[in-house]
């Protein structure tokens, strides 16, 4: 268990504020609400090719998300599960696969 420190509390607050600002920017500049975007719906609506890569140690976007998108996809699809890879580290973990 991590001990609470004021610096840690400020880090978390700063992270939350950055996320809120990014979401507002996407809505303002992109003309859509991020919560309305759905990768699962997108791949289910059109039969385009999909390649999904996930790492078993990814705590940012766990493999279950890629698996749901994969199941929803109507077009040609591949799901690569890279054992031991964290977020965005599949190439470094298993370069022979790519």
PDB file of N, CA and C in Angstrom, residues 39 43 46-55 63 65-82 90-91 94 97-98:
ATOM      1  N   UNK A  39     -15.067   2.213 -30.187  1.00  0.00           N
ATOM      2  CA  UNK A  39     -14.377   1.331 -31.122  1.00  0.00           C
ATOM      3  C   UNK A  39     -15.199   0.082 -31.452  1.00  0.00           C
ATOM      4  N   UNK A  43     -16.239  -0.907 -35.426  1.00  0.00           N
ATOM      5  CA  UNK A  43     -15.858  -2.130 -36.151  1.00  0.00           C
ATOM      6  C   UNK A  43     -17.068  -3.008 -36.460  1.00  0.00           C
ATOM      7  N   UNK A  46     -18.898  -1.443 -39.959  1.00  0.00           N
ATOM      8  CA  UNK A  46     -18.265  -1.551 -41.277  1.00  0.00           C
ATOM      9  C   UNK A  46     -17.275  -2.702 -41.288  1.00  0.00           C
ATOM     10  N   UNK A  47     -17.220  -3.453 -42.392  1.00  0.00           N
ATOM     11  CA  UNK A  47     -16.321  -4.618 -42.451  1.00  0.00           C
ATOM     12  C   UNK A  47     -14.903  -4.277 -42.925  1.00  0.00           C
ATOM     13  N   UNK A  48     -14.203  -3.404 -42.204  1.00  0.00           N
ATOM     14  CA  UNK A  48     -12.825  -3.074 -42.568  1.00  0.00           C
ATOM     15  C   UNK A  48     -11.845  -3.928 -41.762  1.00  0.00           C
ATOM     16  N   UNK A  49     -10.614  -4.103 -42.266  1.00  0.00           N
ATOM     17  CA  UNK A  49      -9.621  -4.926 -41.548  1.00  0.00           C
ATOM     18  C   UNK A  49      -9.215  -4.294 -40.217  1.00  0.00           C
ATOM     19  N   UNK A  50      -9.014  -5.131 -39.229  1.00  0.00           N
ATOM     20  CA  UNK A  50      -8.653  -4.666 -37.889  1.00  0.00           C
ATOM     21  C   UNK A  50      -7.498  -5.516 -37.361  1.00  0.00           C
ATOM     22  N   UNK A  51      -6.460  -4.853 -36.855  1.00  0.00           N
ATOM     23  CA  UNK A  51      -5.373  -5.515 -36.151  1.00  0.00           C
ATOM     24  C   UNK A  51      -5.327  -4.930 -34.747  1.00  0.00           C
ATOM     25  N   UNK A  52      -5.492  -5.762 -33.761  1.00  0.00           N
ATOM     26  CA  UNK A  52      -5.454  -5.335 -32.362  1.00  0.00           C
ATOM     27  C   UNK A  52      -4.259  -5.994 -31.695  1.00  0.00           C
ATOM     28  N   UNK A  53      -3.512  -5.216 -30.936  1.00  0.00           N
ATOM     29  CA  UNK A  53      -2.350  -5.723 -30.217  1.00  0.00           C
ATOM     30  C   UNK A  53      -2.507  -5.315 -28.758  1.00  0.00           C
ATOM     31  N   UNK A  54      -2.402  -6.278 -27.863  1.00  0.00           N
ATOM     32  CA  UNK A  54      -2.479  -5.935 -26.444  1.00  0.00           C
ATOM     33  C   UNK A  54      -1.423  -6.712 -25.673  1.00  0.00           C
ATOM     34  N   UNK A  55      -1.049  -6.156 -24.544  1.00  0.00           N
ATOM     35  CA  UNK A  55      -0.069  -6.801 -23.674  1.00  0.00           C
ATOM     36  C   UNK A  55      -0.736  -7.306 -22.416  1.00  0.00           C
ATOM     37  N   UNK A  63      -6.254  -6.123 -21.908  1.00  0.00           N
ATOM     38  CA  UNK A  63      -6.592  -6.953 -23.071  1.00  0.00           C
ATOM     39  C   UNK A  63      -8.088  -7.172 -23.233  1.00  0.00           C
ATOM     40  N   UNK A  65     -10.366  -5.143 -23.351  1.00  0.00           N
ATOM     41  CA  UNK A  65     -10.895  -4.137 -24.279  1.00  0.00           C
ATOM     42  C   UNK A  65     -10.644  -4.574 -25.724  1.00  0.00           C
ATOM     43  N   UNK A  66      -9.433  -5.013 -26.009  1.00  0.00           N
ATOM     44  CA  UNK A  66      -9.110  -5.490 -27.360  1.00  0.00           C
ATOM     45  C   UNK A  66      -9.953  -6.719 -27.703  1.00  0.00           C
ATOM     46  N   UNK A  67     -10.174  -7.575 -26.734  1.00  0.00           N
ATOM     47  CA  UNK A  67     -10.977  -8.780 -26.972  1.00  0.00           C
ATOM     48  C   UNK A  67     -12.417  -8.423 -27.319  1.00  0.00           C
ATOM     49  N   UNK A  68     -12.992  -7.407 -26.666  1.00  0.00           N
ATOM     50  CA  UNK A  68     -14.364  -6.983 -26.985  1.00  0.00           C
ATOM     51  C   UNK A  68     -14.437  -6.374 -28.384  1.00  0.00           C
ATOM     52  N   UNK A  69     -13.442  -5.586 -28.743  1.00  0.00           N
ATOM     53  CA  UNK A  69     -13.404  -5.003 -30.085  1.00  0.00           C
ATOM     54  C   UNK A  69     -13.265  -6.113 -31.121  1.00  0.00           C
ATOM     55  N   UNK A  70     -12.392  -7.060 -30.847  1.00  0.00           N
ATOM     56  CA  UNK A  70     -12.185  -8.196 -31.755  1.00  0.00           C
ATOM     57  C   UNK A  70     -13.500  -8.953 -31.986  1.00  0.00           C
ATOM     58  N   UNK A  71     -14.214  -9.248 -30.922  1.00  0.00           N
ATOM     59  CA  UNK A  71     -15.477  -9.981 -31.045  1.00  0.00           C
ATOM     60  C   UNK A  71     -16.508  -9.200 -31.853  1.00  0.00           C
ATOM     61  N   UNK A  72     -16.487  -7.880 -31.749  1.00  0.00           N
ATOM     62  CA  UNK A  72     -17.468  -7.047 -32.452  1.00  0.00           C
ATOM     63  C   UNK A  72     -17.125  -6.840 -33.922  1.00  0.00           C
ATOM     64  N   UNK A  73     -15.864  -7.019 -34.299  1.00  0.00           N
ATOM     65  CA  UNK A  73     -15.413  -6.726 -35.668  1.00  0.00           C
ATOM     66  C   UNK A  73     -16.064  -7.652 -36.685  1.00  0.00           C
ATOM     67  N   UNK A  74     -16.513  -7.057 -37.812  1.00  0.00           N
ATOM     68  CA  UNK A  74     -17.159  -7.832 -38.875  1.00  0.00           C
ATOM     69  C   UNK A  74     -16.208  -8.156 -40.017  1.00  0.00           C
ATOM     70  N   UNK A  75     -15.173  -7.357 -40.200  1.00  0.00           N
ATOM     71  CA  UNK A  75     -14.251  -7.576 -41.306  1.00  0.00           C
ATOM     72  C   UNK A  75     -13.123  -8.518 -40.917  1.00  0.00           C
ATOM     73  N   UNK A  76     -12.128  -8.633 -41.804  1.00  0.00           N
ATOM     74  CA  UNK A  76     -10.949  -9.438 -41.469  1.00  0.00           C
ATOM     75  C   UNK A  76     -10.319  -8.891 -40.181  1.00  0.00           C
ATOM     76  N   UNK A  77      -9.899  -9.783 -39.301  1.00  0.00           N
ATOM     77  CA  UNK A  77      -9.395  -9.305 -38.007  1.00  0.00           C
ATOM     78  C   UNK A  77      -8.333 -10.234 -37.454  1.00  0.00           C
ATOM     79  N   UNK A  78      -7.428  -9.621 -36.690  1.00  0.00           N
ATOM     80  CA  UNK A  78      -6.402 -10.364 -35.956  1.00  0.00           C
ATOM     81  C   UNK A  78      -6.254  -9.746 -34.579  1.00  0.00           C
ATOM     82  N   UNK A  79      -6.019 -10.590 -33.607  1.00  0.00           N
ATOM     83  CA  UNK A  79      -5.749 -10.142 -32.246  1.00  0.00           C
ATOM     84  C   UNK A  79      -4.437 -10.767 -31.813  1.00  0.00           C
ATOM     85  N   UNK A  80      -3.457  -9.915 -31.532  1.00  0.00           N
ATOM     86  CA  UNK A  80      -2.168 -10.384 -31.033  1.00  0.00           C
ATOM     87  C   UNK A  80      -2.104 -10.081 -29.543  1.00  0.00           C
ATOM     88  N   UNK A  81      -1.949 -11.101 -28.733  1.00  0.00           N
ATOM     89  CA  UNK A  81      -1.777 -10.933 -27.296  1.00  0.00           C
ATOM     90  C   UNK A  81      -0.310 -11.209 -26.996  1.00  0.00           C
ATOM     91  N   UNK A  82       0.393 -10.190 -26.526  1.00  0.00           N
ATOM     92  CA  UNK A  82       1.827 -10.296 -26.266  1.00  0.00           C
ATOM     93  C   UNK A  82       2.032 -10.517 -24.773  1.00  0.00           C
ATOM     94  N   UNK A  90       4.690  -3.825 -26.959  1.00  0.00           N
ATOM     95  CA  UNK A  90       4.676  -5.131 -27.626  1.00  0.00           C
ATOM     96  C   UNK A  90       5.886  -5.321 -28.531  1.00  0.00           C
ATOM     97  N   UNK A  91       6.270  -4.302 -29.274  1.00  0.00           N
ATOM     98  CA  UNK A  91       7.408  -4.416 -30.185  1.00  0.00           C
ATOM     99  C   UNK A  91       8.686  -4.733 -29.414  1.00  0.00           C
ATOM    100  N   UNK A  94       8.243  -8.475 -27.975  1.00  0.00           N
ATOM    101  CA  UNK A  94       8.218  -9.600 -28.923  1.00  0.00           C
ATOM    102  C   UNK A  94       8.442  -9.097 -30.346  1.00  0.00           C
ATOM    103  N   UNK A  97       7.494 -11.071 -33.591  1.00  0.00           N
ATOM    104  CA  UNK A  97       6.081 -11.185 -33.977  1.00  0.00           C
ATOM    105  C   UNK A  97       5.679 -10.100 -34.980  1.00  0.00           C
ATOM    106  N   UNK A  98       6.428  -9.018 -35.008  1.00  0.00           N
ATOM    107  CA  UNK A  98       6.037  -7.864 -35.830  1.00  0.00           C
ATOM    108  C   UNK A  98       6.862  -7.782 -37.054  1.00  0.00           C
TER     109      UNK A  98
END
